[in-house]
Amino acid sequence: MPATIIKRDGTPVAFDATKILNAITKANKAVEGEPMTPTDLLFVTEKVCAKLDARALSHVEEIQDVVEETLIQYDYAKTAKAYILYRAEHAKLRNAESWLMDVYKKLTYAPAASEDLKRENANIDGDTAMGTMLKYGSEGAKFFIDNYVLPKDISAAHQNGDIHIHDKDFYMLTETCCQIDLIPLFKNGFSTGHGHLREPNSIESYSALACIAIQANQNEMHGGQSSPNFDYAMAQGVAKTYAKEYKKAFAAYMQIRGELTDGETASLTKAILDALPMRPRMAEAKAFGCALAALDYARLIPEETPPCGRAAQGQADQDANWEPDDFPKPRRAQMPPAAIRELAIAAHAYAASHAQKSTNRRTYQAMEAFIHNLNTMNSRAGAQVPFSSVNYGTDTSAEGRMAIRNLLLATEAGLGNGETSIFPVQIFKVKSGVNYNPEDPNYDLFKLAMRVSAKRLFPNFSFIDAPFNLAYYHPGDYNTEVAYMGCRTRVLGNVYDPARQVTCGRGNLSFTSLNLPRLGIEAKGDIARFYELLDAMIDLVFRQLLHRFKIQCAKKVRNYPFLMGEGIWLDSGALDRDDRIENVLRHGTLTIGFIGLAETLKALSGRHHGESEEAQKLGLEIIGHIRRRADQKSEETGLNFSVIATPAEGLSGRFVAVDRRRYGVLPGVTDRDYYTNSFHVPVYYPIKAFRKIQIEAPYHALTNAGHITYVELDGDVCGNPEAFETIIRYMHDQGVGYGSVNHPLDRDPICGYVGVIHDVCPRCGRREGEAVSVEKLKELKKIYPDVPDWE
Amino acid sequence: MPAQNSAAVQERGGRMVGKSVGFERTRRITGYLVGTLERFNNAKRAEEKDRVKHGA
């Protein structure tokens, strides 16, 4: 027998015949009806060794070949088969391991700048420890799902680029996103799983807890988190803050002007405020003052009430605990009721004005903290900040308006050094009768929102008046106002429970996108053939979505202690810890998406929908067809199958790379490094803003799981508020559901300039990477106070 | 010429800041904003480069 054998990696090790014996024994034990005695086993092993000697073989693969051959030679067919399977299985695992290890090597040793794999998602810093750790987990999970979970044809369809299963690494774990209603969550407080939080009682706590809720939910889902009614929720915190500020100021005024003791102040203030039929509220300051003036102060303050200050404390005052507070003061009982009334009216005037100002200041700080927190809590896997969104704009209460205004102003001011905040995505809800027309109560806030958006890219704008959103709208009920996830996801209709066509507590369960351009290429201009291919692919995606849904349904409330345990997801509050979540999940959406309608149309007809009316007609037919298929599937299953204009990030380059390898460079189809996003007119195609909106708007009505339309403006148009407003209004009037204006937003961190920077910073004159003197920056600071301090 | 400029300033004794510091370019992908183009994947970089402005 050989002295050494050569392993697969080429290293020599000492030959050990018992390893062959063990392998044959294992294979034999795995089969029935072919028992081998120890003597038989030894016999075969010896025969193998003899052959190795005779043929001078020493490589491990060669040895395994000889084992197979020998088993067959001596009629151990079943054992031989088991041995071959065992070998194949191990080969597969070895391949798997080497494939995965190659990925891990890239993740470990290549910098993100040179390795696209590490920049799949721009919110993850692939160069950091936690960013890399997330990628290790994610790539390992994807491999597991592909090879051990997915039906073979679906796995192949994903791998060869027919479809893209989004968030595949989370396939066995959770759902995409949720619209969180903070109002019921805050009532009576909540638990994050690591500690209980009391019901918040000030705007600062409201904003802090809003961050915590978004963060906690983020760690139980793989997509984004949104507050659909941020203004309504924060309004309650503003109201509580105002009431407290009012009471504090009222009492302070009474004490100082009435020269009362602490005890007298407390009891008198309480007696007066409790006697009123209302609580102090921002919008009702005048009515509150009237009610205060109308009180019967003689009845309110009985003559014989002893002050609870000095007299009650008695001897205690005479010892060392003497406080300046205990100076003899006129007892309030000695004050005639008319004087108390006068004092109270004056105290009210002071308190109302003071509370208004100080609540406004505190609200600004709370909103500023909210934005800062959401940009700096690196608490999502991979040291990412949560993907957060807030929708607002329709609360017309004084408190809601104060929250909106201050959030906008804090956004306009930017972060610590004036940087643009990346999170939360802000979405201003536009609605005629509420904020769209000059006579509407929140029109001023709509104007402010546009001013801020022109500077900071946020807020985006959603349109409740778009017919497909308006259909669900009931005035005054925020739950029927459409809200979007930052990425564009939308949920409102509900075939599972038509009585609950609402926004709050719902979201997407999972989504999978079609490689539409490939179907266009494969159809070779034959439209009927295109639809055949499309239908087959839609069938496959529906099957895959249901496969994933089944896995999701088997989960229990305890798998989601916050999302389900705290009752955030619709109806989950009624479930117990060990209940399956199947029924409540049915409120969510199962979604089919698509990329590259423009390239599809190019492949099918030679022109895209920005170039030709016929192409536009065909484009609408294609997306309309996908939507009809989803609607039919909904009807058939009672589940919310829906269509999304996929927010492709990693996907934008993946399909086209595979297709270019397969079909070569096809002009207008595979000749760029990306497929055009969803139904968008290609970014490279010159077109007027209004025309682009006009072309894209009808697709919003078809994509009921989400959509967005962008317009790219240069700095000049953007700096013109009328032009900006005209574009937003045009989106509204054309039936766009969700839209935004993009404009270049650059910043020089050295001199603090924010705006468009081409090659040279217009403020300090440096080029990228060049140094500038501190002297010069000091000079600039005299003109521009936002120049950072470099000393 | 940046090198000459900085040398000139240093001769006068001024401290310089900003060497090899780039500009920050905030852009939108999918609906989210991203603080720097460096984190864009290759396809999104190509797309961003191709974006043309839409006249009003």
mmCIF file with all atom_site columns, C-alpha atoms in Angstrom, chain A residues 59-232:
data_model
loop_
_atom_site.group_PDB
_atom_site.id
_atom_site.type_symbol
_atom_site.label_atom_id
_atom_site.label_alt_id
_atom_site.label_comp_id
_atom_site.label_asym_id
_atom_site.label_entity_id
_atom_site.label_seq_id
_atom_site.pdbx_PDB_ins_code
_atom_site.Cartn_x
_atom_site.Cartn_y
_atom_site.Cartn_z
_atom_site.occupancy
_atom_site.B_iso_or_equiv
_atom_site.pdbx_formal_charge
_atom_site.auth_seq_id
_atom_site.auth_comp_id
_atom_site.auth_asym_id
_atom_site.auth_atom_id
_atom_site.pdbx_PDB_model_num
ATOM 1   C CA . HIS A 1 59  ? -4.566  10.776 -4.802  1.00 0.00 ? 59  HIS A CA 1
ATOM 2   C CA . VAL A 1 60  ? -7.638  10.793 -2.621  1.00 0.00 ? 60  VAL A CA 1
ATOM 3   C CA . GLU A 1 61  ? -10.019 11.020 -5.607  1.00 0.00 ? 61  GLU A CA 1
ATOM 4   C CA . GLU A 1 62  ? -8.284  8.021  -7.205  1.00 0.00 ? 62  GLU A CA 1
ATOM 5   C CA . ILE A 1 63  ? -8.589  6.054  -3.985  1.00 0.00 ? 63  ILE A CA 1
ATOM 6   C CA . GLN A 1 64  ? -12.321 6.745  -3.901  1.00 0.00 ? 64  GLN A CA 1
ATOM 7   C CA . ASP A 1 65  ? -12.654 5.586  -7.516  1.00 0.00 ? 65  ASP A CA 1
ATOM 8   C CA . VAL A 1 66  ? -10.990 2.293  -6.569  1.00 0.00 ? 66  VAL A CA 1
ATOM 9   C CA . VAL A 1 67  ? -13.330 1.851  -3.569  1.00 0.00 ? 67  VAL A CA 1
ATOM 10  C CA . GLU A 1 68  ? -16.369 2.232  -5.861  1.00 0.00 ? 68  GLU A CA 1
ATOM 11  C CA . GLU A 1 69  ? -14.954 -0.133 -8.416  1.00 0.00 ? 69  GLU A CA 1
ATOM 12  C CA . THR A 1 70  ? -14.083 -2.794 -5.827  1.00 0.00 ? 70  THR A CA 1
ATOM 13  C CA . LEU A 1 71  ? -17.508 -2.686 -4.149  1.00 0.00 ? 71  LEU A CA 1
ATOM 14  C CA . ILE A 1 72  ? -19.176 -3.194 -7.528  1.00 0.00 ? 72  ILE A CA 1
ATOM 15  C CA . GLN A 1 73  ? -16.704 -5.918 -8.464  1.00 0.00 ? 73  GLN A CA 1
ATOM 16  C CA . TYR A 1 74  ? -17.678 -7.973 -5.377  1.00 0.00 ? 74  TYR A CA 1
ATOM 17  C CA . ASP A 1 75  ? -21.442 -7.417 -5.864  1.00 0.00 ? 75  ASP A CA 1
ATOM 18  C CA . TYR A 1 76  ? -22.032 -4.908 -3.124  1.00 0.00 ? 76  TYR A CA 1
ATOM 19  C CA . ALA A 1 77  ? -24.172 -2.773 -5.507  1.00 0.00 ? 77  ALA A CA 1
ATOM 20  C CA . LYS A 1 78  ? -26.289 -1.082 -2.839  1.00 0.00 ? 78  LYS A CA 1
ATOM 21  C CA . THR A 1 79  ? -23.281 -0.278 -0.697  1.00 0.00 ? 79  THR A CA 1
ATOM 22  C CA . ALA A 1 80  ? -21.495 1.055  -3.761  1.00 0.00 ? 80  ALA A CA 1
ATOM 23  C CA . LYS A 1 81  ? -24.471 3.297  -4.535  1.00 0.00 ? 81  LYS A CA 1
ATOM 24  C CA . ALA A 1 82  ? -24.547 4.611  -0.967  1.00 0.00 ? 82  ALA A CA 1
ATOM 25  C CA . TYR A 1 83  ? -20.827 5.255  -1.190  1.00 0.00 ? 83  TYR A CA 1
ATOM 26  C CA . ILE A 1 84  ? -21.247 7.183  -4.453  1.00 0.00 ? 84  ILE A CA 1
ATOM 27  C CA . LEU A 1 85  ? -24.046 9.300  -2.970  1.00 0.00 ? 85  LEU A CA 1
ATOM 28  C CA . TYR A 1 86  ? -21.976 9.961  0.107   1.00 0.00 ? 86  TYR A CA 1
ATOM 29  C CA . ARG A 1 87  ? -19.120 11.039 -2.120  1.00 0.00 ? 87  ARG A CA 1
ATOM 30  C CA . ALA A 1 88  ? -21.354 13.302 -4.221  1.00 0.00 ? 88  ALA A CA 1
ATOM 31  C CA . GLU A 1 89  ? -22.894 14.893 -1.184  1.00 0.00 ? 89  GLU A CA 1
ATOM 32  C CA . HIS A 1 90  ? -19.478 15.645 0.235   1.00 0.00 ? 90  HIS A CA 1
ATOM 33  C CA . ALA A 1 91  ? -18.304 17.006 -3.089  1.00 0.00 ? 91  ALA A CA 1
ATOM 34  C CA . LYS A 1 92  ? -21.314 19.322 -3.133  1.00 0.00 ? 92  LYS A CA 1
ATOM 35  C CA . LEU A 1 93  ? -20.581 20.507 0.369   1.00 0.00 ? 93  LEU A CA 1
ATOM 36  C CA . ARG A 1 94  ? -16.943 21.031 -0.543  1.00 0.00 ? 94  ARG A CA 1
ATOM 37  C CA . ASN A 1 95  ? -17.966 23.072 -3.590  1.00 0.00 ? 95  ASN A CA 1
ATOM 38  C CA . ALA A 1 96  ? -20.418 24.982 -1.504  1.00 0.00 ? 96  ALA A CA 1
ATOM 39  C CA . GLU A 1 97  ? -17.806 25.639 1.039   1.00 0.00 ? 97  GLU A CA 1
ATOM 40  C CA . SER A 1 98  ? -15.278 26.822 -1.493  1.00 0.00 ? 98  SER A CA 1
ATOM 41  C CA . TRP A 1 99  ? -17.843 29.044 -3.232  1.00 0.00 ? 99  TRP A CA 1
ATOM 42  C CA . LEU A 1 100 ? -18.940 30.568 0.025   1.00 0.00 ? 100 LEU A CA 1
ATOM 43  C CA . MET A 1 101 ? -15.367 30.872 1.243   1.00 0.00 ? 101 MET A CA 1
ATOM 44  C CA . ASP A 1 102 ? -14.478 32.776 -1.923  1.00 0.00 ? 102 ASP A CA 1
ATOM 45  C CA . VAL A 1 103 ? -17.254 35.204 -1.106  1.00 0.00 ? 103 VAL A CA 1
ATOM 46  C CA . TYR A 1 104 ? -15.998 35.476 2.453   1.00 0.00 ? 104 TYR A CA 1
ATOM 47  C CA . LYS A 1 105 ? -12.484 36.142 1.209   1.00 0.00 ? 105 LYS A CA 1
ATOM 48  C CA . LYS A 1 106 ? -13.738 39.018 -0.911  1.00 0.00 ? 106 LYS A CA 1
ATOM 49  C CA . LEU A 1 107 ? -15.704 40.396 1.995   1.00 0.00 ? 107 LEU A CA 1
ATOM 50  C CA . THR A 1 108 ? -12.729 40.085 4.274   1.00 0.00 ? 108 THR A CA 1
ATOM 51  C CA . TYR A 1 109 ? -9.834  41.260 2.159   1.00 0.00 ? 109 TYR A CA 1
ATOM 52  C CA . ALA A 1 110 ? -11.204 43.548 -0.584  1.00 0.00 ? 110 ALA A CA 1
ATOM 53  C CA . PRO A 1 111 ? -11.935 47.169 0.265   1.00 0.00 ? 111 PRO A CA 1
ATOM 54  C CA . ALA A 1 112 ? -15.500 48.316 -0.483  1.00 0.00 ? 112 ALA A CA 1
ATOM 55  C CA . ALA A 1 113 ? -14.151 50.796 -3.021  1.00 0.00 ? 113 ALA A CA 1
ATOM 56  C CA . SER A 1 114 ? -13.060 47.947 -5.294  1.00 0.00 ? 114 SER A CA 1
ATOM 57  C CA . GLU A 1 115 ? -15.626 45.270 -4.415  1.00 0.00 ? 115 GLU A CA 1
ATOM 58  C CA . ASP A 1 116 ? -19.183 45.856 -5.665  1.00 0.00 ? 116 ASP A CA 1
ATOM 59  C CA . LEU A 1 117 ? -20.474 43.062 -3.416  1.00 0.00 ? 117 LEU A CA 1
ATOM 60  C CA . LYS A 1 118 ? -19.700 45.307 -0.463  1.00 0.00 ? 118 LYS A CA 1
ATOM 61  C CA . ARG A 1 119 ? -21.665 48.212 -1.905  1.00 0.00 ? 119 ARG A CA 1
ATOM 62  C CA . GLU A 1 120 ? -24.866 46.361 -2.774  1.00 0.00 ? 120 GLU A CA 1
ATOM 63  C CA . ASN A 1 121 ? -26.747 48.584 -0.364  1.00 0.00 ? 121 ASN A CA 1
ATOM 64  C CA . ALA A 1 122 ? -25.495 52.135 0.025   1.00 0.00 ? 122 ALA A CA 1
ATOM 65  C CA . ASN A 1 123 ? -26.648 52.377 3.622   1.00 0.00 ? 123 ASN A CA 1
ATOM 66  C CA . ILE A 1 124 ? -24.196 49.719 4.745   1.00 0.00 ? 124 ILE A CA 1
ATOM 67  C CA . ASP A 1 125 ? -20.570 50.658 5.190   1.00 0.00 ? 125 ASP A CA 1
ATOM 68  C CA . GLY A 1 126 ? -18.931 47.467 3.925   1.00 0.00 ? 126 GLY A CA 1
ATOM 69  C CA . ASP A 1 127 ? -15.573 48.482 5.337   1.00 0.00 ? 127 ASP A CA 1
ATOM 70  C CA . THR A 1 128 ? -16.682 48.398 8.968   1.00 0.00 ? 128 THR A CA 1
ATOM 71  C CA . ALA A 1 129 ? -16.654 45.389 11.285  1.00 0.00 ? 129 ALA A CA 1
ATOM 72  C CA . MET A 1 130 ? -20.435 45.185 11.654  1.00 0.00 ? 130 MET A CA 1
ATOM 73  C CA . GLY A 1 131 ? -20.989 45.913 7.965   1.00 0.00 ? 131 GLY A CA 1
ATOM 74  C CA . THR A 1 132 ? -18.771 42.950 7.071   1.00 0.00 ? 132 THR A CA 1
ATOM 75  C CA . MET A 1 133 ? -20.330 40.760 9.737   1.00 0.00 ? 133 MET A CA 1
ATOM 76  C CA . LEU A 1 134 ? -23.760 41.476 8.265   1.00 0.00 ? 134 LEU A CA 1
ATOM 77  C CA . LYS A 1 135 ? -22.495 40.477 4.819   1.00 0.00 ? 135 LYS A CA 1
ATOM 78  C CA . TYR A 1 136 ? -21.035 37.205 6.155   1.00 0.00 ? 136 TYR A CA 1
ATOM 79  C CA . GLY A 1 137 ? -24.435 36.359 7.596   1.00 0.00 ? 137 GLY A CA 1
ATOM 80  C CA . SER A 1 138 ? -26.339 37.527 4.577   1.00 0.00 ? 138 SER A CA 1
ATOM 81  C CA . GLU A 1 139 ? -24.235 35.650 2.002   1.00 0.00 ? 139 GLU A CA 1
ATOM 82  C CA . GLY A 1 140 ? -24.291 32.469 4.104   1.00 0.00 ? 140 GLY A CA 1
ATOM 83  C CA . ALA A 1 141 ? -28.069 32.722 4.473   1.00 0.00 ? 141 ALA A CA 1
ATOM 84  C CA . LYS A 1 142 ? -28.578 33.244 0.729   1.00 0.00 ? 142 LYS A CA 1
ATOM 85  C CA . PHE A 1 143 ? -26.534 30.150 0.007   1.00 0.00 ? 143 PHE A CA 1
ATOM 86  C CA . PHE A 1 144 ? -28.583 28.120 2.457   1.00 0.00 ? 144 PHE A CA 1
ATOM 87  C CA . ILE A 1 145 ? -31.887 29.360 0.999   1.00 0.00 ? 145 ILE A CA 1
ATOM 88  C CA . ASP A 1 146 ? -30.790 28.660 -2.580  1.00 0.00 ? 146 ASP A CA 1
ATOM 89  C CA . ASN A 1 147 ? -29.543 25.160 -1.907  1.00 0.00 ? 147 ASN A CA 1
ATOM 90  C CA . TYR A 1 148 ? -31.700 23.817 0.859   1.00 0.00 ? 148 TYR A CA 1
ATOM 91  C CA . VAL A 1 149 ? -34.970 25.772 0.982   1.00 0.00 ? 149 VAL A CA 1
ATOM 92  C CA . LEU A 1 150 ? -36.199 26.948 -2.396  1.00 0.00 ? 150 LEU A CA 1
ATOM 93  C CA . PRO A 1 151 ? -37.872 24.627 -4.894  1.00 0.00 ? 151 PRO A CA 1
ATOM 94  C CA . LYS A 1 152 ? -35.223 23.851 -7.517  1.00 0.00 ? 152 LYS A CA 1
ATOM 95  C CA . ASP A 1 153 ? -36.878 25.691 -10.418 1.00 0.00 ? 153 ASP A CA 1
ATOM 96  C CA . ILE A 1 154 ? -37.462 28.819 -8.350  1.00 0.00 ? 154 ILE A CA 1
ATOM 97  C CA . SER A 1 155 ? -33.911 28.795 -7.066  1.00 0.00 ? 155 SER A CA 1
ATOM 98  C CA . ALA A 1 156 ? -32.677 28.425 -10.644 1.00 0.00 ? 156 ALA A CA 1
ATOM 99  C CA . ALA A 1 157 ? -34.947 31.248 -11.852 1.00 0.00 ? 157 ALA A CA 1
ATOM 100 C CA . HIS A 1 158 ? -33.451 33.544 -9.251  1.00 0.00 ? 158 HIS A CA 1
ATOM 101 C CA . GLN A 1 159 ? -29.879 32.498 -9.924  1.00 0.00 ? 159 GLN A CA 1
ATOM 102 C CA . ASN A 1 160 ? -30.084 32.789 -13.682 1.00 0.00 ? 160 ASN A CA 1
ATOM 103 C CA . GLY A 1 161 ? -31.718 36.211 -13.461 1.00 0.00 ? 161 GLY A CA 1
ATOM 104 C CA . ASP A 1 162 ? -35.315 35.526 -14.557 1.00 0.00 ? 162 ASP A CA 1
ATOM 105 C CA . ILE A 1 163 ? -36.575 36.843 -11.252 1.00 0.00 ? 163 ILE A CA 1
ATOM 106 C CA . HIS A 1 164 ? -35.151 38.467 -8.163  1.00 0.00 ? 164 HIS A CA 1
ATOM 107 C CA . ILE A 1 165 ? -36.336 37.406 -4.736  1.00 0.00 ? 165 ILE A CA 1
ATOM 108 C CA . HIS A 1 166 ? -35.734 40.473 -2.605  1.00 0.00 ? 166 HIS A CA 1
ATOM 109 C CA . ASP A 1 167 ? -34.274 40.091 0.864   1.00 0.00 ? 167 ASP A CA 1
ATOM 110 C CA . LYS A 1 168 ? -33.704 36.424 0.168   1.00 0.00 ? 168 LYS A CA 1
ATOM 111 C CA . ASP A 1 169 ? -31.324 36.219 3.119   1.00 0.00 ? 169 ASP A CA 1
ATOM 112 C CA . PHE A 1 170 ? -34.357 36.803 5.349   1.00 0.00 ? 170 PHE A CA 1
ATOM 113 C CA . TYR A 1 171 ? -36.462 34.164 3.599   1.00 0.00 ? 171 TYR A CA 1
ATOM 114 C CA . MET A 1 172 ? -36.903 32.017 6.712   1.00 0.00 ? 172 MET A CA 1
ATOM 115 C CA . LEU A 1 173 ? -37.228 34.870 9.155   1.00 0.00 ? 173 LEU A CA 1
ATOM 116 C CA . THR A 1 174 ? -39.557 37.808 8.797   1.00 0.00 ? 174 THR A CA 1
ATOM 117 C CA . GLU A 1 175 ? -41.555 40.299 6.717   1.00 0.00 ? 175 GLU A CA 1
ATOM 118 C CA . THR A 1 176 ? -40.648 43.519 4.942   1.00 0.00 ? 176 THR A CA 1
ATOM 119 C CA . CYS A 1 177 ? -42.111 46.599 6.580   1.00 0.00 ? 177 CYS A CA 1
ATOM 120 C CA . CYS A 1 178 ? -44.802 48.153 8.735   1.00 0.00 ? 178 CYS A CA 1
ATOM 121 C CA . GLN A 1 179 ? -46.670 51.425 9.144   1.00 0.00 ? 179 GLN A CA 1
ATOM 122 C CA . ILE A 1 180 ? -46.500 51.986 12.898  1.00 0.00 ? 180 ILE A CA 1
ATOM 123 C CA . ASP A 1 181 ? -49.333 53.836 14.602  1.00 0.00 ? 181 ASP A CA 1
ATOM 124 C CA . LEU A 1 182 ? -47.585 55.428 17.574  1.00 0.00 ? 182 LEU A CA 1
ATOM 125 C CA . ILE A 1 183 ? -50.796 56.650 19.194  1.00 0.00 ? 183 ILE A CA 1
ATOM 126 C CA . PRO A 1 184 ? -52.133 53.316 20.538  1.00 0.00 ? 184 PRO A CA 1
ATOM 127 C CA . LEU A 1 185 ? -48.554 52.118 21.138  1.00 0.00 ? 185 LEU A CA 1
ATOM 128 C CA . PHE A 1 186 ? -47.786 55.034 23.464  1.00 0.00 ? 186 PHE A CA 1
ATOM 129 C CA . LYS A 1 187 ? -51.041 54.656 25.376  1.00 0.00 ? 187 LYS A CA 1
ATOM 130 C CA . ASN A 1 188 ? -50.108 53.071 28.715  1.00 0.00 ? 188 ASN A CA 1
ATOM 131 C CA . GLY A 1 189 ? -46.510 52.700 27.574  1.00 0.00 ? 189 GLY A CA 1
ATOM 132 C CA . PHE A 1 190 ? -44.803 49.763 25.919  1.00 0.00 ? 190 PHE A CA 1
ATOM 133 C CA . SER A 1 191 ? -41.990 47.269 26.262  1.00 0.00 ? 191 SER A CA 1
ATOM 134 C CA . THR A 1 192 ? -39.085 46.895 23.877  1.00 0.00 ? 192 THR A CA 1
ATOM 135 C CA . GLY A 1 193 ? -38.321 43.414 25.147  1.00 0.00 ? 193 GLY A CA 1
ATOM 136 C CA . HIS A 1 194 ? -35.535 44.753 27.328  1.00 0.00 ? 194 HIS A CA 1
ATOM 137 C CA . GLY A 1 195 ? -37.469 47.161 29.480  1.00 0.00 ? 195 GLY A CA 1
ATOM 138 C CA . HIS A 1 196 ? -40.822 48.846 29.918  1.00 0.00 ? 196 HIS A CA 1
ATOM 139 C CA . LEU A 1 197 ? -41.360 52.494 29.017  1.00 0.00 ? 197 LEU A CA 1
ATOM 140 C CA . ARG A 1 198 ? -44.087 54.539 30.654  1.00 0.00 ? 198 ARG A CA 1
ATOM 141 C CA . GLU A 1 199 ? -46.559 56.515 28.558  1.00 0.00 ? 199 GLU A CA 1
ATOM 142 C CA . PRO A 1 200 ? -44.686 59.625 27.427  1.00 0.00 ? 200 PRO A CA 1
ATOM 143 C CA . ASN A 1 201 ? -45.813 62.961 28.823  1.00 0.00 ? 201 ASN A CA 1
ATOM 144 C CA . SER A 1 202 ? -43.869 65.586 26.940  1.00 0.00 ? 202 SER A CA 1
ATOM 145 C CA . ILE A 1 203 ? -42.960 66.275 23.341  1.00 0.00 ? 203 ILE A CA 1
ATOM 146 C CA . GLU A 1 204 ? -39.334 65.361 24.087  1.00 0.00 ? 204 GLU A CA 1
ATOM 147 C CA . SER A 1 205 ? -40.423 61.928 25.306  1.00 0.00 ? 205 SER A CA 1
ATOM 148 C CA . TYR A 1 206 ? -42.789 61.538 22.362  1.00 0.00 ? 206 TYR A CA 1
ATOM 149 C CA . SER A 1 207 ? -39.988 62.123 19.898  1.00 0.00 ? 207 SER A CA 1
ATOM 150 C CA . ALA A 1 208 ? -37.549 59.908 21.811  1.00 0.00 ? 208 ALA A CA 1
ATOM 151 C CA . LEU A 1 209 ? -40.043 57.065 22.065  1.00 0.00 ? 209 LEU A CA 1
ATOM 152 C CA . ALA A 1 210 ? -40.913 57.425 18.382  1.00 0.00 ? 210 ALA A CA 1
ATOM 153 C CA . CYS A 1 211 ? -37.253 56.698 17.594  1.00 0.00 ? 211 CYS A CA 1
ATOM 154 C CA . ILE A 1 212 ? -37.234 53.779 19.989  1.00 0.00 ? 212 ILE A CA 1
ATOM 155 C CA . ALA A 1 213 ? -40.385 52.275 18.455  1.00 0.00 ? 213 ALA A CA 1
ATOM 156 C CA . ILE A 1 214 ? -38.951 52.576 14.952  1.00 0.00 ? 214 ILE A CA 1
ATOM 157 C CA . GLN A 1 215 ? -35.684 51.055 16.116  1.00 0.00 ? 215 GLN A CA 1
ATOM 158 C CA . ALA A 1 216 ? -37.301 48.176 17.996  1.00 0.00 ? 216 ALA A CA 1
ATOM 159 C CA . ASN A 1 217 ? -39.546 47.273 15.086  1.00 0.00 ? 217 ASN A CA 1
ATOM 160 C CA . GLN A 1 218 ? -36.672 47.625 12.642  1.00 0.00 ? 218 GLN A CA 1
ATOM 161 C CA . ASN A 1 219 ? -34.838 44.826 14.328  1.00 0.00 ? 219 ASN A CA 1
ATOM 162 C CA . GLU A 1 220 ? -37.757 42.458 13.761  1.00 0.00 ? 220 GLU A CA 1
ATOM 163 C CA . MET A 1 221 ? -38.262 43.141 10.054  1.00 0.00 ? 221 MET A CA 1
ATOM 164 C CA . HIS A 1 222 ? -35.984 43.327 7.036   1.00 0.00 ? 222 HIS A CA 1
ATOM 165 C CA . GLY A 1 223 ? -37.381 46.413 5.296   1.00 0.00 ? 223 GLY A CA 1
ATOM 166 C CA . GLY A 1 224 ? -38.118 49.935 6.483   1.00 0.00 ? 224 GLY A CA 1
ATOM 167 C CA . GLN A 1 225 ? -40.290 51.346 9.231   1.00 0.00 ? 225 GLN A CA 1
ATOM 168 C CA . SER A 1 226 ? -42.652 54.243 8.907   1.00 0.00 ? 226 SER A CA 1
ATOM 169 C CA . SER A 1 227 ? -44.875 56.461 10.970  1.00 0.00 ? 227 SER A CA 1
ATOM 170 C CA . PRO A 1 228 ? -47.931 57.099 8.797   1.00 0.00 ? 228 PRO A CA 1
ATOM 171 C CA . ASN A 1 229 ? -49.387 59.844 10.985  1.00 0.00 ? 229 ASN A CA 1
ATOM 172 C CA . PHE A 1 230 ? -46.412 61.499 12.618  1.00 0.00 ? 230 PHE A CA 1
ATOM 173 C CA . ASP A 1 231 ? -48.165 64.856 13.000  1.00 0.00 ? 231 ASP A CA 1
ATOM 174 C CA . TYR A 1 232 ? -51.201 63.357 14.728  1.00 0.00 ? 232 TYR A CA 1
#
